[in-house]
Amino acid sequence: MNYDVIIIGSGPGGYVCAIKAAQLGLKVAVIEKRPTFGGTCLNIGCIPSKALLHASEVYAHASHGMDSLGVEISKPKLNLEKMMGHKDATVKSNVEGVAYLFKKNKIDSFIGLGKVLGEGKVSVTGDDGKTQELEAKNVVIATGSDVAGIPGVEVAMDEKVIVSSTGAIALEKVPEHLVVVGGGVIGLEMGSVWARLGAKVTVVEYLDAILGGMDRDVAKQFQRILVKQGMEFKLGAKVTGVEKSGKGAKVTHEPVKGGDAETIEADVVLIATGRMPYTEGLGLEDAGVVLDERGRVRTDNHYHTNVPGVYAIGDVIAGPMLAHKAEDEGVAVAEIMAGQAGHVNYGVIPGVVYTQPEVASVGKTEEELKADGIKYKAGKFPFSANGRARAMQASDGFVKFLADAETDRVLGVHIVGFGAGEMIHEAAVLMEFGGSSEDLGRTCHAHPTMSEAVREAALATFAKPLHI
Ligand code: NAI
């Protein structure tokens, strides 16, 4: 069979690329090894975790967040099976949504393991072992990433006691003690879910701060909030062993700076120490596709690999492992393959941690600006001085602006607070248009809204905030 484009992988990168390519008039096929479309994000990642984050937050709110608002209710009862049912139904409707979009856009799909055979040739092997060959002018590798495990430590994940994010969204009961290895995004999101449902949660993190790579101010404030919520942290602690012990597991860690090892007992251990590009069984070596030193498919600025007509996007190439980065690359590569000028602005890719409160960020952190020797000015505004936040008892956190000291062009915005993941897009649009803190500070904001804190932080950057 002959196609203009064959995409291997139907995660946010692959399926969005397929839709865009079809919209641009190309004949498209997608190869997917799972029985459902949507990749890690829709099946076992972003979507199910958000369903659990929402449901667990409702439970936590009902447990201890309502009395102070004058709403007295009896202690809520957790029905974990039903909560998991909500998660499964959410996944089902999302993956079916992708199937519907494929049909609507006349995209062919093949369920099976895709393999790149070289220029313009791909094979797909189904569950029945049968292999068929397909031909296409262009091939897009969008195979995503997989759990990386702990570097240098052998861990046997059974997804029941020692789990990755896949097991952490499907536990059958609330663990008494959950130990999370890695204080990154997955560890804090999934740690939050189980802490809200009643687990004692201990996060063991190698670095001396959680959310490495995020603005330090934000990470510090966020950690304080999580400690108030009951989470425990062991920072600067390197996990050197995780093994099953009785019905649970033991986690051994030692101070990064040197010192004695300690052991923590847990019912469940979540390994959240990063992800790695997924290229297994793709036949890239035989096809001559070059990988970089970290196992990622090497591409040029137009997502082209070294093999003519073979492109790659998403987690399997360099850059942040984020669904929306993959989606934007999917659109860009579809445009490029259709002869248009596809482009992604990597300076304006928001990052969100979907905890309560949320953490959101776009552009440079203060640490990055310092390291780059860029002269900047900063403006900050706390939600405790925002009327709407007080009315909603959501006054934890702040907004921080970083702008060029001379031109006032906004270089980074960082928010920790209720709804940060929505508010950050006001900063993203501003930055996409090369806006200044004055541009935002002079934009009328509805009152009373949390977003007024964003405006106040902008005012604090080029002039003075009004309400503090
Ligand atoms: P991560 O890279 O965000 O965090 C891993 C953490 O583990 C790091 O802080 C690292 O210092 C620590 N670590 C590594 N080895 C260790 C050891 N031996 N002992 C103690 N700590 C150790 O990785 P994570 O959380 O697994 O997420 C994987 C990817 O998925 C990330 O790229 C993330 O951006 C993405 N993701 C994004 C989400 C979002 O945008 N909301 C949600 C979930 C995942």
Short mmCIF file of C-alpha atoms and ligand atoms in Angstrom, two decimals:
data_model
loop_
_atom_site.label_atom_id
_atom_site.label_comp_id
_atom_site.label_asym_id
_atom_site.label_seq_id
_atom_site.Cartn_x
_atom_site.Cartn_y
_atom_site.Cartn_z
CA MET A 1 0.00 0.00 0.00
CA ASN A 2 1.19 3.48 -0.82
CA TYR A 3 0.91 6.52 1.42
CA ASP A 4 2.24 10.05 1.52
CA VAL A 5 3.00 9.63 5.21
CA ILE A 6 3.20 6.69 7.59
CA ILE A 7 3.47 7.59 11.26
CA ILE A 8 4.74 5.06 13.78
CA GLY A 9 3.12 5.76 17.14
CA SER A 10 -0.24 7.34 17.91
CA GLY A 11 0.57 9.38 21.02
CA PRO A 12 0.02 13.15 21.09
CA GLY A 13 2.92 13.62 18.63
CA GLY A 14 1.83 10.92 16.19
CA TYR A 15 -1.92 11.37 16.21
CA VAL A 16 -1.79 15.15 15.93
CA CYS A 17 0.73 14.83 13.09
CA ALA A 18 -1.65 12.41 11.35
CA ILE A 19 -4.63 14.74 11.66
CA LYS A 20 -2.68 17.80 10.48
CA ALA A 21 -1.13 15.90 7.54
CA ALA A 22 -4.59 14.65 6.49
CA GLN A 23 -5.99 18.18 6.79
CA LEU A 24 -3.23 19.31 4.43
CA GLY A 25 -4.40 16.76 1.84
CA LEU A 26 -1.85 13.98 2.42
CA LYS A 27 -2.74 10.28 2.41
CA VAL A 28 -1.90 9.13 5.91
CA ALA A 29 -1.55 5.88 7.85
CA VAL A 30 -0.69 5.33 11.50
CA ILE A 31 0.88 2.22 13.02
CA GLU A 32 0.20 1.60 16.71
CA LYS A 33 1.28 -1.36 18.85
CA ARG A 34 -1.31 -0.82 21.62
CA PRO A 35 -4.89 -1.90 20.94
CA THR A 36 -6.01 1.71 21.51
CA PHE A 37 -4.71 5.03 20.17
CA GLY A 38 -3.31 7.91 22.19
CA GLY A 39 0.03 6.52 23.40
CA THR A 40 1.34 6.81 26.93
CA CYS A 41 -0.36 10.17 27.50
CA LEU A 42 -3.94 9.07 26.90
CA ASN A 43 -3.67 5.44 28.04
CA ILE A 44 -1.37 5.42 31.07
CA GLY A 45 -0.02 8.94 31.55
CA CYS A 46 -1.39 12.49 31.42
CA ILE A 47 -5.08 11.67 31.10
CA PRO A 48 -5.60 8.91 33.71
CA SER A 49 -3.34 10.73 36.18
CA LYS A 50 -5.40 13.90 35.79
CA ALA A 51 -8.62 11.94 36.37
CA LEU A 52 -7.12 10.65 39.65
CA LEU A 53 -5.68 14.05 40.58
CA HIS A 54 -9.12 15.62 40.21
CA ALA A 55 -11.01 12.87 42.05
CA SER A 56 -8.48 12.69 44.90
CA GLU A 57 -8.56 16.47 45.25
CA VAL A 58 -12.36 16.41 45.59
CA TYR A 59 -11.95 13.75 48.30
CA ALA A 60 -9.26 15.76 50.12
CA HIS A 61 -11.36 18.92 49.90
CA ALA A 62 -14.39 17.16 51.26
CA SER A 63 -12.24 15.63 54.03
CA HIS A 64 -10.79 18.85 55.37
CA GLY A 65 -11.36 21.84 53.12
CA MET A 66 -15.01 22.66 53.65
CA ASP A 67 -15.63 23.32 57.32
CA SER A 68 -13.85 26.66 57.13
CA LEU A 69 -16.22 27.70 54.32
CA GLY A 70 -19.22 26.95 56.48
CA VAL A 71 -20.07 23.72 54.72
CA GLU A 72 -20.34 20.96 57.29
CA ILE A 73 -20.46 17.44 55.93
CA SER A 74 -19.84 14.08 57.52
CA LYS A 75 -16.54 12.37 56.81
CA PRO A 76 -16.45 11.32 53.14
CA LYS A 77 -15.95 7.64 52.31
CA LEU A 78 -13.47 6.58 49.69
CA ASN A 79 -14.64 4.16 47.01
CA LEU A 80 -11.35 3.51 45.25
CA GLU A 81 -12.86 1.09 42.78
CA LYS A 82 -15.33 3.73 41.61
CA MET A 83 -12.57 6.35 41.45
CA MET A 84 -10.56 3.98 39.22
CA GLY A 85 -13.74 3.51 37.20
CA HIS A 86 -13.88 7.27 36.61
CA LYS A 87 -10.24 7.13 35.48
CA ASP A 88 -10.90 4.21 33.11
CA ALA A 89 -13.99 5.89 31.64
CA THR A 90 -11.99 9.07 31.07
CA VAL A 91 -9.28 7.12 29.24
CA LYS A 92 -11.88 5.25 27.18
CA SER A 93 -13.61 8.39 25.96
CA ASN A 94 -10.29 10.01 25.06
CA VAL A 95 -8.85 7.06 23.13
CA GLU A 96 -12.16 6.63 21.33
CA GLY A 97 -12.00 10.31 20.50
CA VAL A 98 -8.74 9.75 18.64
CA ALA A 99 -10.25 6.80 16.72
CA TYR A 100 -13.16 9.07 15.74
CA LEU A 101 -10.77 11.81 14.56
CA PHE A 102 -8.83 9.26 12.46
CA LYS A 103 -12.05 8.15 10.81
CA LYS A 104 -13.22 11.72 10.26
CA ASN A 105 -9.91 12.61 8.60
CA LYS A 106 -9.77 9.36 6.57
CA ILE A 107 -6.57 8.20 8.27
CA ASP A 108 -5.80 4.48 7.91
CA SER A 109 -4.55 2.64 10.96
CA PHE A 110 -2.65 -0.59 11.53
CA ILE A 111 -2.42 -2.24 14.94
CA GLY A 112 0.94 -3.95 15.34
CA LEU A 113 4.64 -3.37 15.74
CA GLY A 114 6.03 -0.92 13.20
CA LYS A 115 9.53 -1.25 11.82
CA VAL A 116 11.48 1.14 9.60
CA LEU A 117 12.95 -0.80 6.69
CA GLY A 118 14.72 2.17 5.13
CA GLU A 119 13.81 4.93 2.73
CA GLY A 120 10.03 4.85 2.11
CA LYS A 121 9.47 1.35 3.49
CA VAL A 122 7.85 0.25 6.74
CA SER A 123 6.60 -3.10 8.00
CA VAL A 124 3.91 -3.84 10.55
CA THR A 125 3.66 -7.09 12.49
CA GLY A 126 0.34 -7.86 14.12
CA ASP A 127 -0.38 -9.90 17.25
CA ASP A 128 -0.96 -12.92 14.98
CA GLY A 129 2.68 -12.70 13.88
CA LYS A 130 1.77 -11.76 10.32
CA THR A 131 3.90 -9.03 8.75
CA GLN A 132 2.91 -6.72 5.92
CA GLU A 133 4.97 -4.13 4.11
CA LEU A 134 3.79 -0.59 3.47
CA GLU A 135 5.28 2.14 1.34
CA ALA A 136 5.25 5.87 1.89
CA LYS A 137 6.98 9.01 0.63
CA ASN A 138 7.64 9.96 4.25
CA VAL A 139 7.88 8.09 7.54
CA VAL A 140 7.52 9.78 10.93
CA ILE A 141 8.90 8.07 14.04
CA ALA A 142 6.72 9.13 16.98
CA THR A 143 7.31 6.22 19.35
CA GLY A 144 7.65 8.30 22.53
CA SER A 145 9.42 7.20 25.68
CA ASP A 146 9.45 4.54 28.37
CA VAL A 147 10.27 4.38 32.08
CA ALA A 148 14.02 4.81 32.55
CA GLY A 149 14.42 3.18 35.97
CA ILE A 150 17.12 4.28 38.41
CA PRO A 151 20.47 4.81 36.71
CA GLY A 152 22.91 2.14 37.88
CA VAL A 153 20.40 0.41 40.17
CA GLU A 154 18.68 -2.80 39.22
CA VAL A 155 15.00 -2.65 40.13
CA ALA A 156 12.44 -5.34 39.36
CA MET A 157 9.18 -3.45 38.88
CA ASP A 158 6.18 -5.74 39.35
CA GLU A 159 3.74 -2.79 39.05
CA LYS A 160 2.09 -3.87 42.32
CA VAL A 161 4.67 -3.26 45.09
CA ILE A 162 7.48 -1.65 43.12
CA VAL A 163 5.72 0.45 40.52
CA SER A 164 6.32 2.94 37.73
CA SER A 165 3.69 5.56 36.92
CA THR A 166 1.78 2.76 35.14
CA GLY A 167 1.27 0.85 38.40
CA ALA A 168 0.83 4.02 40.43
CA ILE A 169 -2.39 4.86 38.57
CA ALA A 170 -3.83 1.42 39.22
CA LEU A 171 -3.12 0.50 42.88
CA GLU A 172 -5.84 -1.69 44.34
CA LYS A 173 -5.72 -0.11 47.78
CA VAL A 174 -4.29 2.98 49.41
CA PRO A 175 -0.78 2.14 50.64
CA GLU A 176 0.01 2.94 54.25
CA HIS A 177 3.46 4.18 53.30
CA LEU A 178 4.33 5.13 49.72
CA VAL A 179 7.98 5.90 49.05
CA VAL A 180 8.55 7.89 45.89
CA VAL A 181 11.99 7.74 44.31
CA GLY A 182 12.47 11.00 42.39
CA GLY A 183 11.01 14.40 43.26
CA GLY A 184 10.18 15.30 39.65
CA VAL A 185 6.80 15.78 38.00
CA ILE A 186 5.56 12.18 38.13
CA GLY A 187 6.69 11.66 41.73
CA LEU A 188 4.95 14.79 43.00
CA GLU A 189 1.75 14.32 40.99
CA MET A 190 1.28 10.65 41.88
CA GLY A 191 2.59 11.22 45.41
CA SER A 192 -0.13 13.88 45.80
CA VAL A 193 -2.86 11.52 44.64
CA TRP A 194 -2.03 8.87 47.24
CA ALA A 195 -1.27 11.37 50.01
CA ARG A 196 -4.74 12.90 49.53
CA LEU A 197 -6.29 9.44 49.74
CA GLY A 198 -4.58 8.79 53.07
CA ALA A 199 -1.10 7.38 52.40
CA LYS A 200 1.99 8.57 54.21
CA VAL A 201 4.24 9.73 51.37
CA THR A 202 8.02 10.07 51.53
CA VAL A 203 9.83 11.50 48.51
CA VAL A 204 13.53 10.65 48.15
CA GLU A 205 15.30 13.00 45.74
CA TYR A 206 18.91 13.07 44.59
CA LEU A 207 19.12 16.84 44.09
CA ASP A 208 18.87 19.34 46.94
CA ALA A 209 15.56 20.65 45.54
CA ILE A 210 12.40 19.14 44.11
CA LEU A 211 11.37 19.85 40.50
CA GLY A 212 14.95 20.20 39.26
CA GLY A 213 15.00 22.58 36.31
CA MET A 214 12.12 24.71 37.63
CA ASP A 215 12.76 28.17 39.07
CA ARG A 216 14.24 27.62 42.55
CA ASP A 217 11.96 30.21 44.22
CA VAL A 218 8.94 28.35 42.95
CA ALA A 219 10.30 24.91 43.85
CA LYS A 220 11.10 26.02 47.43
CA GLN A 221 7.68 27.59 48.01
CA PHE A 222 6.00 24.57 46.47
CA GLN A 223 7.90 22.17 48.72
CA ARG A 224 6.78 24.15 51.78
CA ILE A 225 3.17 23.80 50.64
CA LEU A 226 3.56 20.05 50.07
CA VAL A 227 5.10 19.65 53.54
CA LYS A 228 2.05 21.48 54.98
CA GLN A 229 -0.07 18.92 53.13
CA GLY A 230 1.80 16.15 54.95
CA MET A 231 4.38 14.99 52.40
CA GLU A 232 7.86 14.18 53.67
CA PHE A 233 11.06 14.87 51.75
CA LYS A 234 14.56 13.47 51.85
CA LEU A 235 16.62 15.71 49.59
CA GLY A 236 20.24 15.24 48.55
CA ALA A 237 19.61 11.51 48.96
CA LYS A 238 20.68 9.00 46.37
CA VAL A 239 18.66 5.81 46.16
CA THR A 240 21.06 2.89 45.78
CA GLY A 241 18.72 -0.04 46.16
CA VAL A 242 15.05 -0.98 45.98
CA GLU A 243 14.02 -4.51 46.77
CA LYS A 244 10.98 -6.46 47.86
CA SER A 245 10.77 -7.33 51.53
CA GLY A 246 7.87 -9.32 52.97
CA LYS A 247 4.65 -7.82 51.61
CA GLY A 248 6.32 -4.49 50.89
CA ALA A 249 9.70 -3.21 49.85
CA LYS A 250 12.85 -1.59 51.21
CA VAL A 251 14.45 1.52 49.80
CA THR A 252 18.10 2.18 50.58
CA HIS A 253 19.49 5.66 50.14
CA GLU A 254 22.65 7.48 51.08
CA PRO A 255 23.50 11.18 51.34
CA VAL A 256 24.85 12.51 48.03
CA LYS A 257 27.48 14.42 50.01
CA GLY A 258 28.65 11.19 51.63
CA GLY A 259 27.60 9.46 54.84
CA ASP A 260 25.79 6.42 56.12
CA ALA A 261 23.11 4.65 54.12
CA GLU A 262 19.57 4.50 55.50
CA THR A 263 16.73 2.13 54.74
CA ILE A 264 13.04 3.00 54.55
CA GLU A 265 10.28 0.41 54.64
CA ALA A 266 7.35 0.92 52.32
CA ASP A 267 4.17 -0.84 51.23
CA VAL A 268 4.61 0.54 47.74
CA VAL A 269 7.60 2.17 46.04
CA LEU A 270 7.08 4.42 43.03
CA ILE A 271 10.09 4.75 40.74
CA ALA A 272 9.84 8.16 39.10
CA THR A 273 13.40 8.85 38.03
CA GLY A 274 12.79 9.89 34.46
CA ARG A 275 11.94 8.43 31.07
CA MET A 276 14.03 7.40 28.09
CA PRO A 277 13.38 7.45 24.35
CA TYR A 278 11.60 4.33 23.07
CA THR A 279 13.15 2.84 19.94
CA GLU A 280 13.04 -0.89 20.74
CA GLY A 281 12.25 -3.16 17.79
CA LEU A 282 12.01 -0.22 15.39
CA GLY A 283 14.90 -1.49 13.30
CA LEU A 284 16.61 1.89 13.33
CA GLU A 285 20.13 0.46 13.30
CA ASP A 286 19.46 -1.70 10.22
CA ALA A 287 17.71 1.22 8.52
CA GLY A 288 20.77 3.39 9.22
CA VAL A 289 18.95 5.97 11.38
CA VAL A 290 21.49 7.63 13.67
CA LEU A 291 20.81 8.06 17.42
CA ASP A 292 22.54 10.56 19.71
CA GLU A 293 24.61 9.74 22.80
CA ARG A 294 21.42 9.52 24.91
CA GLY A 295 19.65 7.10 22.60
CA ARG A 296 17.41 9.77 21.06
CA VAL A 297 16.79 9.84 17.31
CA ARG A 298 18.99 12.57 15.90
CA THR A 299 17.20 15.09 13.68
CA ASP A 300 17.93 18.42 12.07
CA ASN A 301 15.83 21.55 12.72
CA HIS A 302 13.18 20.18 10.38
CA TYR A 303 12.79 16.86 12.24
CA HIS A 304 14.56 15.07 9.39
CA THR A 305 16.79 12.15 10.41
CA ASN A 306 19.91 11.29 8.41
CA VAL A 307 17.82 8.89 6.25
CA PRO A 308 15.95 10.71 3.45
CA GLY A 309 12.18 10.77 4.03
CA VAL A 310 12.43 9.56 7.64
CA TYR A 311 11.43 12.11 10.28
CA ALA A 312 11.11 11.92 14.08
CA ILE A 313 9.20 13.96 16.68
CA GLY A 314 8.23 13.99 20.37
CA ASP A 315 9.85 12.19 23.33
CA VAL A 316 12.01 10.08 21.01
CA ILE A 317 14.02 13.17 19.95
CA ALA A 318 15.79 15.86 22.00
CA GLY A 319 13.90 18.41 24.11
CA PRO A 320 11.45 18.32 27.02
CA MET A 321 9.37 15.14 27.23
CA LEU A 322 6.01 16.87 27.14
CA ALA A 323 2.86 15.91 25.25
CA HIS A 324 2.25 19.45 23.99
CA LYS A 325 5.83 19.77 22.70
CA ALA A 326 5.24 16.54 20.74
CA GLU A 327 1.89 17.84 19.43
CA ASP A 328 3.44 21.05 18.17
CA GLU A 329 6.24 19.12 16.50
CA GLY A 330 3.59 16.88 14.91
CA VAL A 331 1.92 19.91 13.36
CA ALA A 332 5.25 21.40 12.25
CA VAL A 333 6.52 18.22 10.60
CA ALA A 334 3.18 17.71 8.81
CA GLU A 335 3.48 21.24 7.43
CA ILE A 336 7.09 20.61 6.39
CA MET A 337 6.15 17.35 4.62
CA ALA A 338 3.35 19.24 2.82
CA GLY A 339 5.88 21.80 1.58
CA GLN A 340 4.99 24.49 4.11
CA ALA A 341 7.15 26.21 6.73
CA GLY A 342 6.49 24.33 9.99
CA HIS A 343 8.12 25.73 13.11
CA VAL A 344 8.07 25.31 16.90
CA ASN A 345 9.11 28.11 19.25
CA TYR A 346 11.04 26.17 21.89
CA GLY A 347 11.44 29.30 24.01
CA VAL A 348 7.72 29.33 24.76
CA ILE A 349 6.74 25.82 25.81
CA PRO A 350 4.84 25.92 29.10
CA GLY A 351 5.40 23.30 31.77
CA VAL A 352 2.71 22.47 34.34
CA VAL A 353 2.71 20.28 37.43
CA TYR A 354 -0.92 19.35 38.08
CA THR A 355 -0.81 19.23 41.86
CA GLN A 356 -2.84 21.40 44.23
CA PRO A 357 -1.80 24.17 43.98
CA GLU A 358 -0.44 23.84 40.46
CA VAL A 359 3.02 24.90 39.39
CA ALA A 360 3.43 26.43 35.95
CA SER A 361 6.30 27.93 34.11
CA VAL A 362 7.23 29.31 30.70
CA GLY A 363 10.56 30.62 29.44
CA LYS A 364 13.76 31.03 31.39
CA THR A 365 14.22 30.52 35.12
CA GLU A 366 16.16 33.03 37.20
CA GLU A 367 18.99 30.50 37.51
CA GLU A 368 19.19 30.11 33.72
CA LEU A 369 19.29 33.88 33.17
CA LYS A 370 22.11 34.18 35.71
CA ALA A 371 24.02 31.33 34.07
CA ASP A 372 23.58 32.96 30.64
CA GLY A 373 24.80 36.31 32.03
CA ILE A 374 21.60 38.08 30.95
CA LYS A 375 20.71 41.26 32.88
CA TYR A 376 17.15 40.95 34.04
CA LYS A 377 14.63 42.48 36.41
CA ALA A 378 12.12 40.50 38.45
CA GLY A 379 8.62 41.24 39.74
CA LYS A 380 6.64 39.11 42.16
CA PHE A 381 3.11 39.16 43.53
CA PRO A 382 1.67 36.79 46.17
CA PHE A 383 -1.83 35.32 45.91
CA SER A 384 -2.29 36.23 49.59
CA ALA A 385 -2.82 39.83 48.39
CA ASN A 386 -5.38 38.84 45.74
CA GLY A 387 -9.05 39.21 46.70
CA ARG A 388 -10.36 36.33 44.65
CA ALA A 389 -7.70 33.98 46.03
CA ARG A 390 -8.70 34.92 49.60
CA ALA A 391 -12.39 34.38 48.79
CA MET A 392 -11.55 30.90 47.55
CA GLN A 393 -9.09 30.12 50.36
CA ALA A 394 -6.46 29.66 47.67
CA SER A 395 -3.92 32.23 48.77
CA ASP A 396 -0.85 29.95 48.71
CA GLY A 397 1.78 30.84 46.13
CA PHE A 398 2.85 33.70 43.89
CA VAL A 399 3.49 34.89 40.35
CA LYS A 400 7.01 35.81 39.29
CA PHE A 401 7.99 37.72 36.16
CA LEU A 402 11.48 37.91 34.71
CA ALA A 403 12.09 40.54 32.02
CA ASP A 404 15.10 41.90 30.16
CA ALA A 405 16.60 44.72 32.26
CA GLU A 406 16.90 47.04 29.28
CA THR A 407 14.10 46.23 26.84
CA ASP A 408 11.52 44.91 29.38
CA ARG A 409 10.82 41.97 27.05
CA VAL A 410 9.44 39.13 29.17
CA LEU A 411 11.88 36.20 29.37
CA GLY A 412 10.17 33.93 31.87
CA VAL A 413 7.07 33.64 34.04
CA HIS A 414 6.68 31.23 36.95
CA ILE A 415 3.55 30.62 38.96
CA VAL A 416 2.73 28.48 41.95
CA GLY A 417 -0.92 28.76 42.85
CA PHE A 418 -4.47 27.56 42.25
CA GLY A 419 -5.13 27.46 38.49
CA ALA A 420 -1.50 28.23 37.58
CA GLY A 421 -1.74 25.78 34.66
CA GLU A 422 -4.44 27.93 33.04
CA MET A 423 -3.01 31.34 33.96
CA ILE A 424 0.40 30.55 32.47
CA HIS A 425 -1.01 30.80 28.95
CA GLU A 426 -1.51 34.52 29.32
CA ALA A 427 2.28 34.71 29.76
CA ALA A 428 2.89 32.25 26.90
CA VAL A 429 0.87 34.36 24.44
CA LEU A 430 2.63 37.51 25.67
CA MET A 431 6.03 35.90 25.11
CA GLU A 432 5.07 34.45 21.72
CA PHE A 433 4.42 38.01 20.58
CA GLY A 434 7.65 39.30 22.15
CA GLY A 435 5.66 41.31 24.70
CA SER A 436 6.97 43.31 27.64
CA SER A 437 5.91 43.33 31.28
CA GLU A 438 4.47 46.79 30.58
CA ASP A 439 2.31 45.35 27.76
CA LEU A 440 0.76 42.93 30.23
CA GLY A 441 0.65 45.38 33.13
CA ARG A 442 -1.34 47.82 31.00
CA THR A 443 -3.84 45.16 29.87
CA CYS A 444 -7.15 45.43 31.73
CA HIS A 445 -7.84 42.30 33.79
CA ALA A 446 -11.30 41.37 35.06
CA HIS A 447 -11.88 41.80 38.78
CA PRO A 448 -11.96 39.74 40.88
CA THR A 449 -9.80 37.04 39.25
CA MET A 450 -6.68 35.10 40.16
CA SER A 451 -5.21 36.44 36.90
CA GLU A 452 -5.02 39.90 38.46
CA ALA A 453 -2.00 38.53 40.34
CA VAL A 454 -0.34 37.94 36.97
CA ARG A 455 -0.95 41.57 36.05
CA GLU A 456 0.30 42.74 39.46
CA ALA A 457 3.52 40.74 39.03
CA ALA A 458 3.96 42.42 35.63
CA LEU A 459 3.35 45.82 37.26
CA ALA A 460 5.93 44.90 39.91
CA THR A 461 8.44 44.30 37.11
CA PHE A 462 8.27 47.64 35.26
CA ALA A 463 6.62 49.93 37.86
CA LYS A 464 4.99 49.14 41.21
CA PRO A 465 2.23 46.71 42.11
CA LEU A 466 -0.98 48.40 43.29
CA HIS A 467 -2.29 46.02 45.91
CA ILE A 468 0.71 45.35 48.11
P1 NAI B 1 11.93 13.87 36.15
O1 NAI B 1 13.13 13.90 35.28
O2 NAI B 1 10.96 14.98 36.14
O3 NAI B 1 12.39 13.65 37.67
C1 NAI B 1 13.20 12.56 38.07
C2 NAI B 1 13.87 12.90 39.38
O4 NAI B 1 14.48 11.73 39.89
C3 NAI B 1 14.96 13.94 39.23
O5 NAI B 1 14.68 15.03 40.10
C4 NAI B 1 16.24 13.19 39.62
O6 NAI B 1 17.17 14.00 40.30
C5 NAI B 1 15.70 12.08 40.53
N1 NAI B 1 16.58 10.91 40.64
C6 NAI B 1 17.24 10.26 39.64
N2 NAI B 1 17.96 9.23 40.14
C7 NAI B 1 17.77 9.22 41.48
C8 NAI B 1 18.25 8.40 42.56
N3 NAI B 1 19.07 7.37 42.37
N4 NAI B 1 17.84 8.69 43.81
C9 NAI B 1 16.99 9.73 44.05
N5 NAI B 1 16.51 10.52 43.07
C10 NAI B 1 16.88 10.28 41.80
O7 NAI B 1 11.22 12.47 35.77
P2 NAI B 1 9.76 11.91 36.01
O8 NAI B 1 9.09 12.62 37.13
O9 NAI B 1 9.92 10.44 36.08
O10 NAI B 1 9.01 12.31 34.69
C11 NAI B 1 9.43 11.77 33.43
C12 NAI B 1 9.08 12.69 32.29
O11 NAI B 1 7.69 12.77 32.13
C13 NAI B 1 9.60 14.10 32.52
O12 NAI B 1 10.26 14.53 31.35
C14 NAI B 1 8.36 14.90 32.76
O13 NAI B 1 8.48 16.22 32.26
C15 NAI B 1 7.28 14.11 32.03
N6 NAI B 1 6.00 14.30 32.71
C16 NAI B 1 5.40 15.50 32.65
C17 NAI B 1 4.23 15.74 33.31
C18 NAI B 1 3.62 17.08 33.25
O14 NAI B 1 4.01 17.88 32.41
N7 NAI B 1 2.70 17.41 34.13
C19 NAI B 1 3.58 14.69 34.10
C20 NAI B 1 4.32 13.48 34.14
C21 NAI B 1 5.47 13.31 33.46
#
